[in-house]
XYZ file of C-alpha atoms in Angstrom:
610
model
C -21.528 22.767 26.285
C -18.852 21.719 23.916
C -17.846 24.525 21.667
C -18.446 23.826 17.920
C -15.433 23.248 15.827
C -12.823 22.577 18.626
C -10.229 19.876 18.363
C -7.576 18.082 20.237
C -4.547 16.115 18.679
C -4.238 12.532 19.370
C -0.827 10.955 18.186
C -1.301 7.492 16.392
C 1.494 5.755 14.669
C 3.497 8.809 14.277
C 0.487 10.714 12.834
C -1.517 13.408 14.422
C -5.323 12.860 13.886
C -7.759 15.734 14.655
C -10.429 14.314 16.881
C -13.604 16.534 17.823
C -13.347 17.487 21.407
C -16.832 16.035 21.784
C -15.028 12.474 21.494
C -12.951 13.571 24.535
C -15.347 15.541 26.564
C -18.062 12.901 26.116
C -20.108 13.974 29.258
C -20.692 17.503 28.083
C -23.448 19.082 26.275
C -26.563 18.000 28.047
C -28.518 21.139 27.179
C -29.562 21.679 30.934
C -27.390 24.195 33.262
C -25.478 22.693 35.961
C -27.654 24.395 38.455
C -30.630 22.376 37.427
C -28.874 18.990 37.086
C -29.329 16.514 39.886
C -27.557 13.402 41.041
C -29.323 9.833 41.331
C -28.077 6.897 42.767
C -28.537 3.077 42.182
C -27.308 -0.082 43.973
C -28.116 -3.780 44.133
C -28.882 -3.245 47.826
C -31.054 -0.169 47.115
C -34.833 0.050 47.048
C -37.069 1.603 44.560
C -38.953 3.655 47.205
C -37.185 6.949 47.061
C -36.481 9.631 44.440
C -32.829 8.102 44.236
C -31.299 11.471 45.087
C -29.603 10.139 48.359
C -26.430 8.322 47.837
C -26.951 6.681 51.310
C -30.504 5.551 50.240
C -30.203 4.589 46.665
C -32.670 2.940 44.396
C -32.550 -0.552 43.099
C -33.298 -0.632 39.187
C -32.284 1.341 36.301
C -35.872 1.339 34.925
C -36.980 2.981 38.146
C -34.314 5.752 38.419
C -35.201 6.584 34.769
C -38.633 7.429 36.011
C -37.358 9.551 38.947
C -34.991 11.421 36.771
C -35.481 14.661 34.652
C -33.265 15.608 31.735
C -29.811 16.785 32.649
C -29.600 14.540 35.805
C -26.638 11.942 36.279
C -27.258 8.766 37.361
C -24.457 6.903 39.446
C -24.633 2.994 39.029
C -22.751 1.122 41.935
C -21.177 -2.161 40.864
C -23.276 -5.106 40.721
C -25.558 -6.834 38.376
C -28.826 -5.015 37.036
C -31.278 -7.218 34.966
C -34.716 -5.810 35.421
C -36.469 -4.330 32.377
C -40.038 -3.739 31.487
C -42.644 -6.586 30.515
C -40.322 -7.048 27.468
C -37.054 -7.088 29.252
C -36.168 -3.626 28.000
C -34.774 -0.707 29.804
C -36.245 2.420 28.138
C -34.338 5.880 28.300
C -36.565 8.662 27.326
C -34.683 11.506 28.868
C -31.164 13.173 28.506
C -29.545 11.378 31.310
C -25.692 10.644 31.804
C -25.179 7.219 33.485
C -21.943 6.704 35.186
C -20.884 3.098 36.004
C -18.452 1.906 38.331
C -15.795 2.162 35.789
C -16.482 5.742 34.716
C -13.707 7.364 32.867
C -11.636 4.196 32.762
C -10.817 2.900 29.182
C -12.504 -0.410 28.717
C -9.995 -1.977 26.488
C -7.554 -2.861 29.340
C -9.047 -2.343 32.943
C -9.659 -4.480 35.918
C -11.926 -4.094 38.657
C -15.612 -4.275 39.780
C -18.212 -3.653 37.070
C -21.600 -1.974 36.990
C -23.261 -4.912 34.664
C -26.235 -3.934 32.825
C -28.095 -7.266 31.678
C -31.353 -6.619 30.674
C -32.562 -9.283 28.272
C -34.094 -6.831 25.897
C -31.259 -4.492 25.960
C -31.305 -0.635 26.748
C -33.393 1.494 24.438
C -32.380 5.042 23.838
C -35.311 7.074 22.476
C -34.201 10.613 23.063
C -31.135 13.074 22.484
C -27.931 13.353 24.253
C -27.738 10.252 26.479
C -24.499 9.013 27.743
C -23.193 5.749 28.904
C -19.912 5.675 30.604
C -18.096 2.803 32.572
C -20.584 -0.271 32.043
C -20.429 -3.796 31.095
C -23.496 -4.331 28.764
C -24.269 -7.999 28.209
C -26.868 -10.809 27.529
C -29.173 -8.922 25.456
C -30.688 -11.883 23.607
C -34.431 -11.607 23.152
C -34.788 -11.921 19.163
C -38.160 -9.835 19.251
C -35.746 -6.833 20.048
C -32.811 -8.031 17.721
C -30.606 -8.595 20.770
C -28.699 -5.302 20.859
C -26.951 -4.294 24.043
C -27.744 -0.517 23.342
C -30.173 0.277 20.477
C -30.894 3.889 19.399
C -34.186 4.786 17.860
C -34.051 6.399 14.299
C -33.758 10.335 14.265
C -31.979 10.736 17.770
C -29.096 12.791 18.247
C -25.763 12.981 20.142
C -25.534 9.780 22.197
C -22.259 9.240 23.792
C -21.142 5.852 24.533
C -17.815 5.526 26.082
C -15.608 3.034 28.315
C -18.094 0.232 28.165
C -17.573 -3.606 27.662
C -20.209 -5.095 25.361
C -20.085 -8.922 25.511
C -22.190 -11.886 24.808
C -25.156 -9.841 23.225
C -26.642 -10.915 19.779
C -25.155 -7.551 18.839
C -23.572 -4.785 20.642
C -24.979 -1.357 19.465
C -27.775 -0.406 17.015
C -26.524 2.922 15.781
C -28.592 5.890 14.935
C -27.928 9.752 14.953
C -29.448 12.593 13.067
C -26.281 14.417 13.095
C -26.791 17.990 14.759
C -24.671 16.740 17.358
C -21.890 14.167 16.918
C -22.473 10.666 18.089
C -19.361 9.401 19.705
C -18.453 5.597 20.452
C -14.995 5.498 21.972
C -12.722 3.430 24.483
C -15.201 0.376 24.236
C -14.485 -3.380 24.174
C -16.889 -5.327 21.934
C -16.407 -8.958 22.652
C -17.935 -12.059 21.201
C -21.567 -10.679 20.548
C -22.591 -13.629 18.532
C -25.701 -14.740 20.196
C -28.472 -15.965 17.909
C -30.702 -13.476 16.362
C -31.454 -11.463 13.174
C -28.540 -9.018 13.969
C -26.145 -11.735 15.156
C -22.447 -11.446 15.164
C -22.037 -7.645 15.023
C -20.249 -5.071 17.245
C -21.987 -2.065 15.822
C -24.658 -2.042 13.330
C -27.113 -0.064 11.612
C -29.731 -0.257 9.011
C -31.508 2.905 10.275
C -34.984 1.086 10.906
C -36.490 4.490 9.678
C -36.272 7.264 7.220
C -33.533 9.344 8.826
C -29.940 8.454 7.695
C -27.149 8.469 10.092
C -24.892 11.250 10.144
C -21.935 12.901 11.966
C -20.631 9.663 13.885
C -17.068 9.259 15.536
C -16.040 5.553 16.184
C -12.728 6.015 17.994
C -10.243 4.083 19.702
C -12.327 0.867 20.421
C -11.478 -2.777 20.359
C -13.636 -5.362 18.481
C -12.763 -8.988 19.001
C -14.293 -12.264 17.827
C -17.490 -11.366 15.922
C -18.809 -13.750 13.393
C -20.436 -11.443 11.174
C -18.746 -7.865 11.455
C -17.105 -5.545 13.910
C -18.793 -2.499 12.372
C -21.594 -2.510 9.851
C -23.167 0.285 8.046
C -25.742 -1.856 6.222
C -28.722 0.613 4.992
C -29.310 -0.443 1.335
C -31.341 2.644 0.507
C -29.894 3.939 -2.935
C -31.369 7.351 -2.291
C -30.822 8.574 1.200
C -27.254 8.130 2.331
C -25.486 7.947 5.731
C -22.803 10.600 5.868
C -19.826 12.009 7.663
C -18.725 8.806 9.391
C -15.139 8.420 10.910
C -13.821 4.975 12.007
C -10.442 5.709 13.439
C -7.831 3.928 15.527
C -9.739 0.916 16.365
C -8.433 -2.613 16.944
C -10.469 -5.309 14.889
C -9.100 -8.870 15.496
C -10.502 -12.107 14.638
C -13.944 -10.696 13.139
C -15.397 -12.219 9.911
C -15.317 -8.697 8.538
C -13.934 -5.468 9.938
C -16.002 -2.644 8.642
C -18.191 -2.464 5.653
C -20.586 0.231 4.111
C -23.389 0.585 1.703
C -24.998 3.709 0.674
C -22.442 5.946 2.446
C -21.031 9.368 1.611
C -18.086 11.238 3.325
C -16.669 8.301 5.256
C -13.123 8.059 6.618
C -11.494 4.697 7.667
C -8.294 5.729 9.246
C -5.569 4.563 11.663
C -7.074 1.175 12.339
C -5.515 -2.147 12.820
C -7.615 -4.724 11.318
C -6.174 -8.365 11.634
C -7.249 -12.084 11.181
C -10.461 -11.958 9.347
C -10.387 -15.720 9.319
C -14.088 -16.681 9.876
C -16.601 -16.854 7.164
C -19.433 -14.374 8.054
C -22.576 -16.203 9.372
C -24.454 -13.752 7.230
C -23.013 -15.341 4.186
C -20.422 -13.920 1.665
C -16.698 -13.703 2.018
C -14.434 -12.659 4.761
C -13.346 -9.156 4.255
C -11.327 -6.614 6.466
C -12.952 -3.411 4.635
C -15.876 -3.651 2.257
C -17.220 -0.989 0.107
C -20.341 -2.770 -1.030
C -22.158 -0.258 -3.281
C -23.727 3.071 -3.747
C -20.613 4.530 -1.561
C -18.708 7.882 -2.427
C -15.955 10.140 -1.022
C -14.558 7.362 0.819
C -11.213 7.347 2.121
C -9.115 4.675 3.602
C -5.697 5.572 4.761
C -3.175 4.677 7.315
C -4.362 1.266 8.379
C -2.770 -2.120 9.076
C -4.697 -4.485 7.169
C -3.365 -7.823 7.570
C -4.158 -11.801 7.253
C -7.161 -13.282 6.182
C -8.975 -16.044 4.251
C -10.553 -13.599 1.801
C -10.190 -10.066 0.749
C -8.168 -7.348 2.537
C -10.379 -4.623 1.007
C -13.464 -5.243 -1.402
C -15.082 -2.885 -3.503
C -18.021 -4.060 -5.113
C -21.237 -2.811 -7.105
C -23.713 -4.868 -5.143
C -26.174 -2.134 -4.765
C -25.085 0.888 -7.157
C -21.569 1.889 -8.352
C -19.132 3.520 -5.983
C -17.224 6.671 -6.742
C -14.303 8.689 -5.567
C -12.454 5.887 -3.431
C -8.928 6.744 -2.210
C -6.628 4.527 -0.440
C -3.168 5.327 0.834
C -0.565 4.325 3.348
C -2.070 1.051 4.121
C -0.367 -2.051 4.933
C -2.330 -4.562 2.968
C -0.602 -8.124 3.553
C -1.373 -11.737 3.882
C -4.747 -12.199 2.250
C -5.517 -15.362 0.543
C -7.862 -14.344 -2.398
C -6.708 -10.552 -2.649
C -5.187 -7.856 -0.992
C -7.688 -5.495 -2.780
C -10.441 -6.941 -5.059
C -12.619 -4.588 -7.277
C -15.572 -6.455 -8.650
C -16.956 -3.385 -10.545
C -14.856 -0.240 -10.783
C -15.948 2.837 -9.125
C -17.285 5.633 -11.334
C -14.350 7.919 -11.225
C -11.120 7.398 -13.166
C -8.165 6.956 -12.306
C -8.846 5.259 -9.020
C -6.153 6.128 -6.469
C -4.869 3.340 -4.713
C -1.165 4.720 -4.639
C 1.183 4.695 -1.918
C 0.150 1.510 -0.140
C 2.347 -1.457 0.962
C 1.684 -4.769 -0.582
C 4.043 -7.085 1.514
C 6.877 -7.041 -1.162
C 8.891 -4.001 -2.694
C 8.109 -5.233 -6.035
C 4.409 -4.241 -5.417
C 1.097 -5.844 -5.868
C 0.527 -9.087 -8.006
C -1.653 -7.553 -10.952
C -1.240 -7.907 -14.928
C -0.345 -4.302 -15.067
C 2.543 -4.907 -12.716
C 4.226 -8.294 -14.167
C 6.989 -8.243 -11.809
C 4.852 -7.619 -8.777
C 4.830 -10.494 -6.160
C 2.767 -8.719 -3.148
C -0.653 -9.429 -2.295
C -3.021 -9.658 -5.182
C -4.580 -6.503 -6.622
C -7.650 -8.036 -8.471
C -9.628 -6.275 -11.198
C -8.821 -4.014 -14.060
C -6.170 -1.572 -13.187
C -3.724 0.654 -15.030
C -0.296 0.958 -13.518
C -0.994 4.499 -12.716
C -3.918 3.636 -10.362
C -1.611 2.109 -7.730
C 1.837 3.062 -8.720
C 4.046 4.337 -6.859
C 3.642 2.034 -3.745
C 5.373 2.052 -0.406
C 8.684 -0.018 -0.424
C 8.205 -1.169 3.058
C 5.375 -1.370 5.691
C 3.939 1.468 7.723
C 4.547 3.367 9.928
C 8.069 4.134 8.882
C 8.049 3.550 5.177
C 7.575 6.653 2.887
C 5.997 6.528 -0.571
C 8.792 6.811 -2.883
C 8.263 8.065 -6.582
C 9.576 5.184 -8.572
C 11.278 5.814 -11.773
C 10.221 2.640 -13.273
C 8.668 -0.690 -12.834
C 9.269 -2.319 -16.255
C 11.635 -1.527 -18.782
C 9.324 0.468 -21.053
C 9.202 2.915 -18.515
C 12.899 3.959 -19.275
C 14.216 6.186 -21.958
C 16.274 4.627 -24.758
C 19.630 3.263 -23.343
C 18.266 2.378 -20.165
C 16.604 -0.669 -18.598
C 14.748 -0.999 -15.248
C 16.553 -2.153 -12.165
C 13.618 -3.775 -10.471
C 15.368 -4.071 -7.118
C 15.527 -0.237 -6.749
C 12.884 0.534 -9.467
C 15.265 2.970 -11.015
C 16.128 3.399 -14.587
C 19.841 2.212 -15.069
C 22.132 2.859 -18.236
C 22.999 -0.330 -20.232
C 26.243 -2.124 -19.811
C 29.293 -1.587 -22.027
C 30.992 -4.488 -23.623
C 32.916 -6.779 -20.981
C 30.388 -6.260 -18.172
C 28.662 -9.097 -16.681
C 25.033 -9.790 -16.844
C 23.549 -8.595 -13.564
C 21.458 -10.379 -11.083
C 18.311 -8.209 -10.245
C 14.967 -9.984 -8.809
C 11.679 -9.330 -9.993
C 12.676 -8.398 -13.602
C 11.110 -9.766 -16.777
C 12.636 -11.364 -18.329
C 14.782 -12.933 -15.501
C 18.016 -11.160 -14.734
C 19.954 -13.920 -13.007
C 23.451 -13.404 -14.291
C 22.847 -15.609 -17.301
C 23.338 -14.308 -20.958
C 20.299 -14.782 -23.444
C 19.441 -13.477 -26.462
C 16.635 -11.453 -24.966
C 18.396 -10.402 -21.810
C 21.482 -8.973 -24.098
C 19.131 -6.700 -26.110
C 17.911 -5.148 -22.847
C 20.902 -4.679 -20.610
C 23.940 -4.337 -22.964
C 24.839 -1.369 -24.915
C 25.818 -3.472 -27.865
C 22.424 -5.279 -27.616
C 24.290 -8.671 -27.367
C 25.921 -10.844 -24.778
C 27.961 -14.009 -25.046
C 26.589 -17.276 -23.605
C 30.178 -18.697 -23.233
C 31.029 -16.107 -20.381
C 27.780 -14.162 -19.675
C 29.522 -10.910 -20.533
C 28.179 -8.084 -22.750
C 29.487 -8.212 -26.233
C 31.025 -11.112 -28.260
C 34.295 -12.531 -27.389
C 36.974 -13.315 -29.933
C 35.828 -15.860 -32.579
C 31.994 -15.316 -32.000
C 30.127 -15.009 -35.144
C 29.449 -11.002 -35.569
C 27.531 -8.723 -38.040
C 28.850 -5.436 -36.926
C 32.007 -4.179 -35.180
C 30.107 -2.693 -32.130
C 29.015 -6.328 -31.223
C 32.603 -7.321 -30.448
C 34.298 -6.560 -27.367
C 37.520 -6.019 -29.638
C 35.085 -3.472 -31.777
C 36.568 -5.493 -34.751
C 34.282 -7.887 -36.583
C 36.114 -9.234 -39.570
C 33.774 -8.901 -42.545
C 35.666 -11.573 -44.457
C 35.342 -14.136 -41.660
C 32.076 -12.976 -40.114
C 33.823 -13.371 -36.726
C 35.074 -11.040 -33.769
C 38.692 -10.568 -34.570
C 41.561 -9.223 -32.376
C 41.698 -5.382 -31.892
C 42.781 -3.316 -34.807
C 46.186 -1.739 -34.212
C 45.536 1.797 -32.516
C 42.027 1.019 -31.648
C 41.216 2.257 -28.187
C 38.931 -0.676 -27.427
C 42.232 -2.780 -27.801
C 45.516 -3.101 -26.265
C 48.261 -5.510 -26.344
C 48.148 -7.986 -29.431
C 46.596 -6.567 -32.448
C 45.904 -6.896 -36.155
C 46.740 -4.571 -38.947
C 43.178 -3.914 -40.291
C 42.880 -3.898 -43.940
C 40.400 -1.036 -43.767
C 40.721 0.735 -40.372
C 38.225 3.470 -41.024
C 37.578 6.353 -38.845
C 38.535 5.757 -35.367
C 40.958 3.165 -35.708
C 43.637 5.567 -34.824
C 45.557 6.199 -31.828
C 43.286 9.153 -31.052
C 44.884 11.903 -29.075
C 48.496 10.288 -29.396
C 50.814 11.914 -31.697
C 51.625 8.840 -33.086
C 49.561 6.894 -35.602
C 49.558 3.380 -36.833
C 50.677 2.182 -40.221
C 47.094 2.236 -41.323
C 46.563 5.947 -40.510
C 44.144 7.257 -43.179
C 46.204 10.566 -43.342
C 48.701 8.929 -45.530
C 51.522 10.834 -44.034
C 54.329 8.803 -43.001
C 56.507 11.357 -41.356
C 58.979 10.497 -38.769
C 57.619 9.202 -35.581
C 54.516 7.734 -37.177
C 54.918 4.389 -35.592
C 52.484 1.381 -35.749
C 51.699 0.156 -32.382
C 54.301 -2.395 -31.600
C 55.353 -1.856 -35.218
C 58.475 -0.525 -36.825
C 59.146 2.883 -37.483
C 58.724 4.210 -40.921
C 61.379 5.850 -43.222
C 60.932 9.225 -43.903
C 59.294 9.943 -47.101
C 57.011 12.053 -49.261
C 53.399 11.980 -48.462
C 51.759 12.040 -52.083
C 48.630 13.757 -52.711
C 47.335 11.188 -54.999
C 45.986 7.806 -54.631
C 47.852 4.722 -52.910
C 48.660 3.620 -56.588
C 50.793 6.963 -57.130
C 54.379 6.307 -56.041
C 55.767 9.454 -54.414
C 59.005 8.846 -52.774
C 60.134 7.198 -49.755
C 57.350 6.169 -47.241
C 53.493 6.002 -47.296
C 51.127 7.526 -49.960
C 47.701 7.226 -49.079
C 44.273 8.932 -49.244
C 42.497 7.008 -46.630
C 42.760 3.419 -47.872
C 44.458 0.371 -46.388
C 47.901 -0.281 -45.008
C 50.242 1.147 -47.716
C 54.066 0.349 -46.726
C 55.597 1.780 -50.001
C 55.080 4.294 -52.457
C 56.325 2.545 -55.833
C 59.079 1.011 -57.680
C 60.961 4.365 -57.994
C 61.062 4.713 -54.076
C 64.780 5.175 -53.335
C 64.062 3.382 -49.970
C 62.074 0.372 -51.478
C 64.471 -2.440 -50.293
C 64.705 -1.089 -46.406
C 60.823 -0.517 -46.592
C 60.128 -3.896 -47.844
C 62.356 -5.402 -45.117
C 60.478 -3.616 -42.476
C 57.182 -4.385 -43.821
C 58.055 -8.209 -43.660
C 59.300 -7.902 -40.202
C 56.254 -6.096 -39.006
C 53.654 -8.462 -40.621
C 55.647 -11.439 -39.589
C 55.600 -10.088 -36.086
C 52.003 -9.423 -35.747
C 51.408 -12.752 -37.281
C 53.021 -14.468 -34.425
C 51.303 -12.339 -31.896
C 48.234 -13.159 -33.464
C 48.693 -16.849 -33.426
C 50.183 -16.554 -29.769
C 46.846 -14.874 -28.807
C 44.689 -17.510 -30.674
C 46.541 -20.406 -28.681
C 46.071 -18.726 -25.463
């Protein structure tokens, strides 16, 4: 028997999944010792006249060999077609038997060779625990009275193992039940076009229980489901009190089905590592094509590491169609290419916040949702907060990492920063003279063009110039404060950006002598100061930028109106070139002043003309 709690690791898309050993050793745990078990044989050329224990003299029908067997026997079924059932066309398995077809142990998803074909028109009914089917093609179960399942398990049985089988052209593939004491395993099967008319039409695996015992402890792993008109897998019991539980749907391919997998009334289910693509057929049962559906009364559901791509309806739909859902988590999924929405919540889960973080929505900007105005990926439909789905993957799985984004919109950033929506990082505002950037996905658009709104967001000065699309206003632009101007000189008399003040570190080259330089209009660390130096000390070497040296003189301690000898007398006022009439050097100082001002005017005129 398989030891409880043992696991093997299976690598899938660079991630290790822990799969119960029972999923791999599917033919173990019969509950009968090897010494008691016997082998039985069936072939098309056999005869139902013996006990089927001689391989050289096999029996002819499955129904007969079941009657000859005891619990724990292994039934070897040779390649061929087996159609006989009871009066209702049903093969009933009421003993713990292991059935091995011609392809036993060979994965049904990609095999060739002769098949053991079970084609009982009423299907095969499993009415006891620990039955194994391995290596068959099971087809043509179409009698509506029995709902047309290839294999159907009665309510309350336990431990069925269905591995390496092809289910095709039935009304539906498998009717699932499991008590849960022993895990039921459905693995390495191919489900193909099970769409024959009947009440369960168009489903690969289906359960609505058909009795009072919930379905529990089921692994559906590494199967392919192709071309079903209703759903690949359906947990459809709508009992709001008794819940199916402990369900794992992992590493399956579901392509070109109307729905991938959906749940009602299910607790503790995991959908992981599956590829669900091309849900491009409207369900024959009604409703909307959906890759993964959580349709009500579900809780503790995890959807992770799935590729969910392309459909005419929804990628994932969460709806309160029976009772509210709760504790829904979805991570590391690729959700791309759905016409209505990548994820749609018709009624929100009970818990909050809902955790849909770290998914890829088809674009680095994230999903399209009012909470993410710059997002252009698949639609996230419903009432969401940004924290419900941020951060998201910046590329598709399996290689992308979920990166913590510093911002999605500008309000995510601290003062003095804006959001670069190409990298989703907060970025310092740009200094005067820097060009308006081109950044996709930003609101308002950042396309290199200056607007009043753009300047307020990306420029330190809060303004940009529409004449050249640079931060700050150019010379001659109307201004209200000096920091708006690239020269840092807003002329209060004209209300226009002027040339830089002499000595202003923003400037350089041509300049004007400012009437009121104010703090900062100084050469800074340079030992030389300009003629408007607020110190009022005109000692030798204090030379205006590109101006004329000042004569030595006394730096008076009074106001500019108090003459105090040769030179400047200033207490922080304007540009004072002489101390008063008693100044012995007045004539020379006046001449120098005239030369300096005339030079500055010529340079200013030259600058304006250029």
